[in-house]
Amino acid sequence: MIKINGSPISAPEALTLGFRLVLQPDLRVFILVPLLINLVLFFILTAWLLHEFGLLMDGLMGWLPGWLSFLGSILWLIAAFLLIFVYGYSFSIISNLIAAPFNGFLAERIEVKLTGVAPPPEPLSAMIPRTLARELLKLWYFISRGLLLMIGLLVLSFIPILQLLTPLIAALWGAWCMAIQYTDYPADNHKTPFKQLRGQLMDQSMGSFSLGGLIMLGSMIPLVNIFVTPIAVAGATVFWLRDINGRPLNPEALLPLKR
């Protein structure tokens, strides 16, 4: 049974605090490389989105009989939603796969700033391959479960009334993936097993889905998605420390953020 625990308000608070944290001078250096990666991905994926959307609409309009032409605007909206969803999802997954070591460093520095205690030390030569392997583990989880979900949604789409639930289920899955993706950085710094992290997130399900949903929404908006990654890493670190592990945050670290 899925427990509905946690507060959905905690996620916006965590992301707001994360946004303020990454603006501090001593943390800006850790967002430069991910930002450059996101810029390159933005131009590549945006060009791909526009190209694929044009091809998709040409195909749909050519397939649609003339007497159903009034459905063109509805198909346009559905196709646009699906492509933007895939765009945001792909943008986040690819950028984090490339920038995983930098995101881990950022999560570590934020934890030190907020708690005064660093995660257990680890040599760089061991940390980089381990974090990349962790990203591949997450990617396999997303793909394997995502394919099963896609099959289920395809079946559901043929059932009247219930087919209206397919966009909601897809959105919840995307939010869940984003919550896992970003809270995994501070969790992995402590070598928390991947299965254990998923259980912790489910124990804070309302906050987790809220956090992931906000990150996914930001990833779907062109230009905004360039800046989402460092803010999401920082906000998810706050969420993991405060809401999942119940660790108190250092008041002295928060004082400059309230001015």
XYZ file of N, CA and C in Angstrom:
777
model
N 0.845 -1.202 0.000
C 0.000 0.000 0.000
C 0.876 1.246 0.000
N 0.522 2.213 -0.837
C 1.275 3.468 -0.918
C 0.808 4.398 0.184
N 1.747 4.888 0.983
C 1.403 5.819 2.044
C 1.514 7.253 1.522
N 0.508 8.056 1.828
C 0.532 9.454 1.422
C 1.001 10.261 2.616
N 2.293 10.452 2.704
C 2.893 11.155 3.831
C 3.653 12.369 3.334
N 4.069 13.191 4.288
C 4.841 14.367 3.941
C 3.947 15.527 3.555
N 4.559 16.676 3.420
C 3.815 17.884 3.065
C 4.200 18.339 1.664
N 3.211 18.633 0.804
C 3.553 19.140 -0.529
C 4.178 20.528 -0.488
N 3.997 21.230 0.637
C 4.562 22.576 0.767
C 6.072 22.516 0.977
N 6.564 21.406 1.516
C 7.989 21.308 1.819
C 8.844 21.389 0.559
N 8.318 20.899 -0.575
C 9.102 20.918 -1.815
C 9.334 22.329 -2.341
N 8.291 23.185 -2.464
C 8.557 24.560 -2.890
C 9.511 25.293 -1.943
N 9.378 25.032 -0.648
C 10.295 25.660 0.312
C 11.734 25.207 0.073
N 11.909 23.905 -0.173
C 13.251 23.370 -0.397
C 13.859 23.937 -1.676
N 13.061 24.034 -2.742
C 13.579 24.555 -4.009
C 13.879 26.050 -3.913
N 13.062 26.782 -3.159
C 13.332 28.212 -2.957
C 14.643 28.408 -2.215
N 14.848 27.617 -1.183
C 16.103 27.685 -0.440
C 17.269 27.266 -1.325
N 17.056 26.233 -2.148
C 18.094 25.799 -3.071
C 18.481 26.874 -4.059
N 17.494 27.599 -4.564
C 17.754 28.699 -5.505
C 18.626 29.768 -4.853
N 18.300 30.115 -3.609
C 19.089 31.129 -2.915
C 20.497 30.630 -2.611
N 20.610 29.355 -2.330
C 21.928 28.800 -2.012
C 22.871 28.852 -3.209
N 22.380 28.462 -4.394
C 23.279 28.409 -5.552
C 23.712 29.791 -6.011
N 23.055 30.836 -5.523
C 23.460 32.195 -5.871
C 24.598 32.701 -4.998
N 24.915 31.980 -3.935
C 25.994 32.429 -3.066
C 27.349 32.254 -3.762
N 28.257 33.214 -3.571
C 29.528 33.230 -4.328
C 30.340 31.947 -4.240
N 30.384 31.308 -3.072
C 31.237 30.132 -2.925
C 30.654 28.886 -3.578
N 29.411 28.965 -4.072
C 28.798 27.813 -4.733
C 28.662 28.002 -6.246
N 28.871 29.216 -6.728
C 28.656 29.478 -8.152
C 29.585 28.664 -9.040
N 30.799 28.417 -8.564
C 31.765 27.690 -9.380
C 31.277 26.270 -9.671
N 30.465 25.699 -8.787
C 30.005 24.328 -8.957
C 28.837 24.203 -9.929
N 28.293 25.348 -10.364
C 27.180 25.282 -11.312
C 27.610 25.699 -12.715
N 28.863 26.158 -12.878
C 29.309 26.654 -14.172
C 29.338 25.556 -15.226
N 29.974 24.415 -14.908
C 30.089 23.322 -15.878
C 28.716 22.747 -16.235
N 27.859 22.412 -15.242
C 26.518 21.942 -15.610
C 25.740 22.952 -16.440
N 25.966 24.243 -16.180
C 25.263 25.273 -16.944
C 25.702 25.259 -18.407
N 27.009 25.110 -18.660
C 27.507 25.038 -20.027
C 26.974 23.789 -20.735
N 26.922 22.670 -20.008
C 26.365 21.440 -20.584
C 24.905 21.644 -20.965
N 24.157 22.301 -20.092
C 22.742 22.542 -20.361
C 22.529 23.465 -21.550
N 23.430 24.423 -21.742
C 23.318 25.322 -22.892
C 23.444 24.548 -24.199
N 24.438 23.655 -24.252
C 24.627 22.852 -25.460
C 23.417 21.948 -25.690
N 22.963 21.282 -24.637
C 21.803 20.407 -24.764
C 20.553 21.169 -25.158
N 20.427 22.388 -24.643
C 19.250 23.195 -24.958
C 19.128 23.421 -26.460
N 20.205 23.819 -27.099
C 20.157 24.089 -28.537
C 19.918 22.808 -29.342
N 20.562 21.710 -28.928
C 20.397 20.445 -29.657
C 18.974 19.915 -29.519
N 18.484 19.825 -28.279
C 17.160 19.241 -28.053
C 16.030 20.139 -28.528
N 16.222 21.456 -28.454
C 15.183 22.360 -28.949
C 15.053 22.250 -30.463
N 16.189 22.164 -31.165
C 16.148 21.978 -32.618
C 15.477 20.654 -32.968
N 15.794 19.606 -32.189
C 15.165 18.304 -32.411
C 13.656 18.369 -32.182
N 13.240 19.070 -31.127
C 11.810 19.181 -30.803
C 11.048 19.856 -31.933
N 11.567 20.959 -32.419
C 10.881 21.687 -33.489
C 10.803 20.840 -34.759
N 11.890 20.132 -35.069
C 11.905 19.288 -36.267
C 10.898 18.152 -36.152
N 10.917 17.442 -35.018
C 10.013 16.315 -34.817
C 8.564 16.751 -34.741
N 8.306 17.909 -34.159
C 6.930 18.389 -34.067
C 6.366 18.680 -35.452
N 7.199 19.275 -36.315
C 6.755 19.539 -37.682
C 6.448 18.255 -38.433
N 7.332 17.253 -38.295
C 7.099 15.973 -38.968
C 5.851 15.283 -38.435
N 5.677 15.315 -37.109
C 4.526 14.656 -36.494
C 3.219 15.287 -36.948
N 3.177 16.606 -36.981
C 1.939 17.279 -37.380
C 1.649 17.069 -38.862
N 2.686 17.057 -39.696
C 2.472 16.771 -41.124
C 1.884 15.378 -41.310
N 2.421 14.407 -40.538
C 1.909 13.046 -40.641
C 0.478 12.935 -40.151
N 0.163 13.596 -39.035
C -1.196 13.529 -38.488
C -2.204 14.202 -39.412
N -1.826 15.341 -39.959
C -2.753 16.047 -40.847
C -2.967 15.275 -42.148
N -1.918 14.598 -42.619
C -2.063 13.788 -43.828
C -2.913 12.553 -43.600
N -2.871 12.005 -42.383
C -3.647 10.808 -42.045
C -5.111 11.124 -41.753
N -5.369 12.346 -41.256
C -6.716 12.722 -40.823
C -7.618 12.971 -42.035
N -8.769 12.294 -42.120
C -9.702 12.542 -43.227
C -10.204 13.984 -43.226
N -10.571 14.465 -44.386
C -11.018 15.840 -44.512
C -12.194 16.176 -43.630
N -13.136 15.240 -43.481
C -14.329 15.541 -42.702
C -14.066 15.576 -41.186
N -12.813 15.157 -40.783
C -12.413 15.258 -39.376
C -11.373 16.357 -39.156
N -11.271 17.257 -40.096
C -10.254 18.302 -40.001
C -10.430 19.188 -38.767
N -11.655 19.237 -38.245
C -11.902 20.053 -37.060
C -11.149 19.517 -35.833
N -10.696 18.246 -35.914
C -9.932 17.663 -34.812
C -8.456 18.071 -34.851
N -8.068 18.798 -35.887
C -6.663 19.168 -36.047
C -6.105 19.928 -34.859
N -6.886 20.889 -34.336
C -6.399 21.678 -33.206
C -6.239 20.828 -31.949
N -7.149 19.847 -31.759
C -7.047 18.960 -30.599
C -5.805 18.085 -30.708
N -5.579 17.522 -31.907
C -4.385 16.698 -32.122
C -3.117 17.521 -31.936
N -3.178 18.759 -32.350
C -2.019 19.660 -32.200
C -1.664 19.809 -30.718
N -2.691 20.031 -29.878
C -2.449 20.210 -28.451
C -1.910 18.935 -27.815
N -2.483 17.777 -28.202
C -2.018 16.507 -27.646
C -0.572 16.234 -28.050
N -0.270 16.436 -29.337
C 1.090 16.203 -29.826
C 2.084 17.151 -29.162
N 1.690 18.406 -28.986
C 2.570 19.380 -28.348
C 2.862 18.984 -26.902
N 1.817 18.539 -26.171
C 2.015 18.127 -24.778
C 2.971 16.943 -24.685
N 2.762 15.940 -25.536
C 3.593 14.733 -25.485
C 5.049 15.054 -25.810
N 5.268 15.882 -26.844
C 6.646 16.201 -27.221
C 7.338 17.059 -26.167
N 6.604 17.990 -25.571
C 7.201 18.821 -24.520
C 7.535 17.974 -23.300
N 6.655 17.003 -23.004
C 6.912 16.091 -21.882
C 8.190 15.290 -22.139
N 8.307 14.725 -23.333
C 9.505 13.958 -23.691
C 10.737 14.858 -23.698
N 10.566 16.076 -24.182
C 11.654 17.057 -24.231
C 12.201 17.329 -22.835
N 11.293 17.649 -21.899
C 11.727 17.950 -20.540
C 12.359 16.756 -19.860
N 11.772 15.593 -20.059
C 12.282 14.360 -19.456
C 13.665 14.030 -20.010
N 13.818 14.112 -21.329
C 15.097 13.801 -21.966
C 16.168 14.799 -21.570
N 15.798 16.072 -21.513
C 16.749 17.122 -21.154
C 17.345 16.847 -19.779
N 16.488 16.538 -18.819
C 16.949 16.318 -17.455
C 17.820 15.066 -17.357
N 17.386 13.962 -17.969
C 18.122 12.700 -17.860
C 19.511 12.812 -18.487
N 19.582 13.376 -19.706
C 20.864 13.454 -20.417
C 21.823 14.397 -19.714
N 21.327 15.570 -19.306
C 22.206 16.543 -18.665
C 22.755 16.013 -17.348
N 21.940 15.272 -16.607
C 22.405 14.737 -15.329
C 23.353 13.560 -15.508
N 23.187 12.795 -16.574
C 24.114 11.705 -16.844
C 25.511 12.250 -17.109
N 25.589 13.362 -17.839
C 26.880 13.967 -18.169
C 27.477 14.699 -16.967
N 26.627 15.395 -16.226
C 27.115 16.270 -15.152
C 27.061 15.623 -13.775
N 26.890 14.308 -13.695
C 26.707 13.628 -12.406
C 27.801 13.959 -11.377
N 29.097 13.882 -11.726
C 30.122 14.192 -10.710
C 30.018 15.623 -10.180
N 29.718 16.590 -11.065
C 29.604 17.980 -10.631
C 28.389 18.161 -9.726
N 27.292 17.468 -10.028
C 26.104 17.554 -9.187
C 26.366 16.952 -7.813
N 27.155 15.881 -7.777
C 27.520 15.288 -6.490
C 28.343 16.245 -5.646
N 29.291 16.947 -6.281
C 30.093 17.950 -5.569
C 29.201 19.062 -5.022
N 28.250 19.532 -5.844
C 27.359 20.609 -5.413
C 26.528 20.164 -4.218
N 25.979 18.952 -4.273
C 25.182 18.433 -3.154
C 26.032 18.351 -1.880
N 27.285 17.945 -2.036
C 28.174 17.848 -0.878
C 28.436 19.203 -0.251
N 28.733 20.202 -1.073
C 29.015 21.543 -0.545
C 27.796 22.149 0.133
N 26.629 21.903 -0.420
C 25.405 22.428 0.189
C 25.159 21.750 1.534
N 25.421 20.460 1.607
C 25.253 19.746 2.883
C 26.199 20.304 3.941
N 27.433 20.576 3.562
C 28.394 21.143 4.506
C 27.914 22.513 4.982
N 27.412 23.310 4.052
C 26.954 24.655 4.392
C 25.760 24.607 5.341
N 24.863 23.664 5.134
C 23.623 23.627 5.907
C 23.738 22.844 7.211
N 24.661 21.905 7.293
C 24.762 21.074 8.501
C 26.100 21.213 9.213
N 27.115 21.719 8.497
C 28.443 21.820 9.088
C 29.198 20.509 9.094
N 28.592 19.458 8.512
C 29.218 18.136 8.485
C 29.267 17.645 7.047
N 30.430 17.176 6.620
C 30.588 16.684 5.252
C 30.271 15.191 5.184
N 29.830 14.703 4.019
C 29.663 13.260 3.837
C 31.009 12.563 3.980
N 31.029 11.244 4.161
C 32.304 10.521 4.271
C 33.203 10.801 3.069
N 34.496 11.067 3.308
C 35.411 11.393 2.198
C 35.600 10.209 1.260
N 35.903 10.529 0.006
C 36.109 9.500 -1.000
C 37.061 10.027 -2.063
N 38.059 9.260 -2.473
C 38.980 9.718 -3.518
C 38.235 10.003 -4.827
N 38.715 11.013 -5.546
C 38.088 11.382 -6.813
C 38.116 10.229 -7.803
N 39.200 9.456 -7.777
C 39.342 8.340 -8.716
C 38.295 7.265 -8.480
N 37.793 7.170 -7.255
C 36.746 6.193 -6.944
C 35.359 6.802 -7.106
N 35.244 8.105 -6.808
C 33.944 8.758 -6.812
C 33.363 8.896 -8.213
N 34.197 9.290 -9.192
C 33.675 9.543 -10.540
C 33.104 8.286 -11.182
N 33.833 7.157 -11.233
C 33.221 5.957 -11.829
C 32.022 5.449 -11.040
N 32.017 5.630 -9.713
C 30.895 5.158 -8.921
C 29.640 5.980 -9.215
N 29.798 7.311 -9.331
C 28.632 8.148 -9.606
C 28.089 7.901 -11.013
N 28.982 7.650 -11.967
C 28.511 7.345 -13.322
C 27.777 6.003 -13.345
N 28.295 5.026 -12.589
C 27.599 3.739 -12.502
C 26.238 3.894 -11.853
N 26.150 4.775 -10.865
C 24.863 5.043 -10.201
C 23.880 5.673 -11.177
N 24.372 6.589 -12.024
C 23.501 7.205 -13.026
C 22.965 6.161 -13.996
N 23.795 5.220 -14.389
C 23.348 4.157 -15.284
C 22.326 3.250 -14.598
N 22.498 3.016 -13.299
C 21.528 2.231 -12.545
C 20.173 2.936 -12.526
N 20.195 4.237 -12.286
C 18.945 4.998 -12.304
C 18.320 4.979 -13.693
N 19.171 5.141 -14.710
C 18.663 5.150 -16.079
C 17.992 3.819 -16.410
N 18.583 2.704 -15.981
C 17.972 1.397 -16.213
C 16.623 1.285 -15.491
N 16.572 1.803 -14.285
C 15.309 1.800 -13.537
C 14.244 2.598 -14.284
N 14.622 3.791 -14.762
C 13.665 4.638 -15.474
C 13.180 3.969 -16.759
N 14.107 3.372 -17.515
C 13.745 2.775 -18.808
C 12.916 1.509 -18.613
N 13.356 0.616 -17.722
C 12.645 -0.654 -17.547
C 11.238 -0.440 -17.008
N 11.113 0.374 -15.957
C 9.783 0.654 -15.411
C 8.967 1.504 -16.374
N 9.654 2.403 -17.071
C 8.941 3.263 -18.013
C 8.329 2.489 -19.162
N 9.031 1.472 -19.655
C 8.483 0.648 -20.737
C 7.247 -0.121 -20.279
N 7.303 -0.666 -19.059
C 6.140 -1.365 -18.517
C 4.963 -0.409 -18.349
N 5.268 0.795 -17.864
C 4.214 1.791 -17.699
C 3.617 2.183 -19.043
N 4.469 2.309 -20.062
C 4.000 2.690 -21.387
C 3.029 1.648 -21.944
N 3.356 0.376 -21.733
C 2.467 -0.693 -22.191
C 1.124 -0.610 -21.462
N 1.190 -0.381 -20.135
C -0.039 -0.250 -19.366
C -0.882 0.934 -19.809
N -0.227 2.070 -20.101
C -0.955 3.254 -20.555
C -1.550 3.046 -21.938
N -0.841 2.281 -22.780
C -1.368 1.990 -24.114
C -2.662 1.178 -24.013
N -2.661 0.186 -23.118
C -3.876 -0.608 -22.899
C -4.979 0.271 -22.325
N -4.615 1.113 -21.365
C -5.591 1.981 -20.708
C -6.212 2.978 -21.677
N -5.454 3.384 -22.689
C -5.946 4.388 -23.634
C -7.105 3.884 -24.486
N -7.317 2.554 -24.518
C -8.421 1.985 -25.285
C -9.679 1.773 -24.431
N -9.590 2.104 -23.140
C -10.723 1.914 -22.238
C -11.417 3.257 -22.026
N -12.671 3.392 -22.447
C -13.381 4.675 -22.289
C -13.380 5.154 -20.834
N -13.324 6.444 -20.675
C -13.304 7.147 -19.390
C -11.948 6.955 -18.692
N -11.529 5.698 -18.505
C -10.235 5.459 -17.863
C -9.080 6.021 -18.676
N -9.282 6.167 -19.994
C -8.223 6.704 -20.838
C -7.885 8.144 -20.466
N -8.818 8.824 -19.793
C -8.559 10.199 -19.362
C -7.502 10.256 -18.260
N -7.236 9.116 -17.627
C -6.250 9.076 -16.552
C -4.815 8.961 -17.062
N -4.647 8.644 -18.352
C -3.298 8.393 -18.861
C -2.358 9.601 -18.732
N -2.792 10.837 -19.042
C -1.861 11.964 -18.848
C -1.477 12.155 -17.388
N -2.436 11.932 -16.468
C -2.152 12.095 -15.043
C -1.133 11.059 -14.572
N -1.324 9.807 -14.985
C -0.393 8.744 -14.589
C 1.003 9.019 -15.157
N 1.047 9.462 -16.419
C 2.342 9.781 -17.040
C 3.032 10.915 -16.299
N 2.255 11.933 -15.894
C 2.834 13.067 -15.172
C 3.349 12.636 -13.802
N 2.623 11.767 -13.115
C 3.065 11.278 -11.808
C 4.343 10.463 -11.935
N 4.439 9.657 -12.985
C 5.655 8.883 -13.214
C 6.846 9.813 -13.467
N 6.627 10.834 -14.283
C 7.703 11.784 -14.536
C 8.148 12.494 -13.269
N 7.191 12.880 -12.418
C 7.525 13.549 -11.156
C 8.309 12.615 -10.238
N 7.905 11.348 -10.194
C 8.604 10.360 -9.368
C 10.051 10.192 -9.832
N 10.248 10.126 -11.147
C 11.599 9.982 -11.697
C 12.468 11.186 -11.355
N 11.895 12.391 -11.439
C 12.669 13.581 -11.116
C 13.038 13.628 -9.642
N 12.120 13.198 -8.776
C 12.425 13.167 -7.348
C 13.583 12.209 -7.063
N 13.548 11.044 -7.694
C 14.638 10.076 -7.528
C 15.948 10.636 -8.075
N 15.873 11.204 -9.272
C 17.071 11.684 -9.956
C 17.868 12.660 -9.096
N 17.190 13.603 -8.475
C 17.901 14.688 -7.790
C 18.184 14.404 -6.326
N 17.286 13.713 -5.623
C 17.612 13.376 -4.232
C 18.698 12.312 -4.165
N 18.942 11.642 -5.280
C 19.969 10.606 -5.281
C 21.371 11.181 -5.123
N 21.574 12.452 -5.473
C 22.919 13.018 -5.347
C 23.362 13.087 -3.884
N 22.585 13.708 -2.980
C 23.016 13.667 -1.573
C 22.961 12.252 -0.992
N 21.986 11.447 -1.420
C 21.903 10.076 -0.919
C 23.125 9.265 -1.343
N 23.552 9.435 -2.580
C 24.707 8.688 -3.080
C 25.998 9.145 -2.415
N 26.065 10.420 -2.028
C 27.240 10.890 -1.291
C 27.413 10.131 0.017
N 26.308 9.618 0.555
C 26.352 8.821 1.781
C 26.258 7.321 1.474
N 26.355 6.991 0.171
C 26.285 5.592 -0.284
C 24.991 4.896 0.171
N 23.915 5.651 0.190
C 22.602 5.081 0.499
C 22.178 4.166 -0.643
N 21.834 2.913 -0.382
C 21.402 2.011 -1.459
C 20.223 2.593 -2.236
N 20.210 2.346 -3.522
C 19.187 2.917 -4.400
C 17.782 2.490 -3.975
N 17.627 1.223 -3.606
C 16.316 0.733 -3.170
C 15.870 1.420 -1.887
N 16.805 1.643 -0.983
C 16.479 2.323 0.269
C 16.017 3.757 0.011
N 16.684 4.448 -0.918
C 16.278 5.816 -1.264
C 14.847 5.838 -1.779
N 14.489 4.893 -2.646
C 13.126 4.859 -3.183
C 12.103 4.657 -2.058
N 12.458 3.827 -1.087
C 11.565 3.634 0.054
C 11.425 4.897 0.887
N 12.524 5.626 1.080
C 12.478 6.879 1.831
C 11.601 7.916 1.131
N 11.723 7.982 -0.190
C 10.907 8.931 -0.946
C 9.428 8.569 -0.869
N 9.123 7.279 -0.920
C 7.727 6.865 -0.831
C 7.155 7.155 0.550
N 7.989 7.102 1.575
C 7.529 7.455 2.913
C 7.192 8.943 3.022
N 7.764 9.749 2.126
C 7.445 11.184 2.055
C 6.812 11.472 0.690
N 5.793 10.688 0.344
C 5.281 10.672 -1.025
C 4.740 12.025 -1.485
N 3.994 12.731 -0.631
C 3.444 14.020 -1.039
C 4.554 15.012 -1.358
N 5.526 15.089 -0.463
C 6.649 15.985 -0.701
C 7.476 15.556 -1.898
N 7.649 14.244 -2.070
C 8.463 13.729 -3.177
C 7.831 14.038 -4.529
N 6.533 13.763 -4.669
C 5.854 14.032 -5.934
C 5.772 15.536 -6.205
N 5.615 16.320 -5.156
C 5.605 17.771 -5.323
C 6.960 18.276 -5.797
N 8.032 17.776 -5.167
C 9.391 18.158 -5.570
C 9.657 17.770 -7.013
N 9.392 16.508 -7.354
C 9.646 16.043 -8.715
C 8.781 16.738 -9.741
N 7.528 17.029 -9.386
C 6.636 17.706 -10.325
C 7.104 19.116 -10.654
N 7.572 19.839 -9.657
C 8.073 21.196 -9.891
C 9.339 21.179 -10.732
N 10.228 20.218 -10.458
C 11.449 20.106 -11.260
C 11.106 19.749 -12.706
N 10.174 18.805 -12.886
C 9.768 18.404 -14.233
C 9.144 19.568 -14.988
N 8.326 20.350 -14.297
C 7.708 21.517 -14.930
C 8.771 22.499 -15.407
N 9.757 22.752 -14.567
C 10.837 23.652 -14.977
C 11.638 23.099 -16.131
N 11.816 21.770 -16.181
C 12.581 21.141 -17.263
C 11.853 21.206 -18.601
N 10.539 21.394 -18.568
C 9.744 21.433 -19.793
C 9.680 22.821 -20.418
N 10.168 23.836 -19.706
C 10.078 25.211 -20.186
C 11.411 25.616 -20.814
N 11.445 25.874 -22.132
C 12.697 26.297 -22.770
C 13.283 27.530 -22.102
N 14.605 27.601 -22.061
C 15.409 28.633 -21.409
C 15.423 28.448 -19.896
N 14.252 28.256 -19.271
C 14.219 27.995 -17.835
C 14.958 26.704 -17.511
N 14.821 25.691 -18.410
C 15.434 24.389 -18.125
C 16.963 24.434 -18.085
N 17.556 25.480 -18.636
C 19.010 25.622 -18.581
C 19.482 25.763 -17.131
N 18.663 26.423 -16.311
C 19.060 26.729 -14.940
C 18.451 25.777 -13.917
N 17.659 24.818 -14.376
C 16.942 23.949 -13.447
C 17.885 23.029 -12.682
N 18.873 22.439 -13.347
C 19.697 21.401 -12.725
C 20.340 21.830 -11.406
N 21.114 22.927 -11.345
C 21.734 23.271 -10.053
C 20.719 23.611 -8.977
N 19.620 24.279 -9.355
C 18.581 24.610 -8.371
C 17.934 23.333 -7.855
N 17.688 22.387 -8.774
C 17.064 21.118 -8.378
C 17.984 20.316 -7.467
N 19.280 20.277 -7.772
C 20.233 19.561 -6.920
C 20.248 20.167 -5.522
N 20.302 21.503 -5.465
C 20.338 22.183 -4.167
C 19.037 21.965 -3.400
N 17.897 22.135 -4.079
C 16.613 21.955 -3.413
C 16.391 20.528 -2.961
N 16.797 19.558 -3.788
C 16.637 18.152 -3.424
C 17.553 17.782 -2.254
N 18.717 18.424 -2.165
C 19.608 18.187 -1.029
C 18.966 18.686 0.259
N 18.364 19.870 0.194
C 17.634 20.393 1.353
C 16.518 19.427 1.746
N 15.764 18.950 0.756
C 14.645 18.040 1.008
C 15.145 16.726 1.623
N 16.250 16.206 1.101
C 16.793 14.935 1.608
C 17.291 15.080 3.041
N 17.958 16.197 3.331
C 18.483 16.407 4.676
C 17.362 16.652 5.679
N 16.460 17.572 5.344
C 15.463 18.050 6.304
C 14.246 17.142 6.407
N 13.668 16.774 5.251
C 12.394 16.070 5.265
C 12.555 14.552 5.328
N 13.557 14.027 4.651
C 13.725 12.570 4.635
C 14.510 12.088 5.846
N 15.589 12.803 6.194
C 16.450 12.348 7.289
C 16.254 13.118 8.592
N 15.454 14.180 8.546
C 15.157 14.921 9.769
C 16.351 15.616 10.382
N 17.333 15.992 9.571
C 18.516 16.653 10.103
C 18.270 18.152 10.214
N 18.604 18.765 11.341
C 18.405 20.215 11.495
C 19.395 20.984 10.626
N 18.925 22.075 10.061
C 19.779 22.909 9.225
C 20.424 23.994 10.069
N 21.644 24.329 9.746
C 22.432 25.298 10.490
C 21.819 26.695 10.357
N 21.318 27.303 11.436
C 20.699 28.641 11.335
C 21.654 29.694 10.791
N 22.942 29.572 11.119
C 23.903 30.567 10.645
C 24.049 30.535 9.129
N 23.869 29.357 8.540
C 23.955 29.251 7.084
C 22.733 29.852 6.420
N 21.615 29.902 7.134
C 20.383 30.411 6.552
C 20.238 31.910 6.724
N 20.928 32.497 7.679
C 20.763 33.918 7.933
C 21.016 34.804 6.720
N 22.107 34.592 5.951
C 22.334 35.445 4.784
C 21.232 35.320 3.751
N 20.494 34.200 3.739
C 19.457 33.997 2.738
C 18.196 34.773 3.056
N 18.046 35.262 4.307
C 16.820 35.933 4.694
C 16.929 37.440 4.581
N 18.076 37.940 4.248
C 18.261 39.393 4.172
C 17.697 39.919 2.870
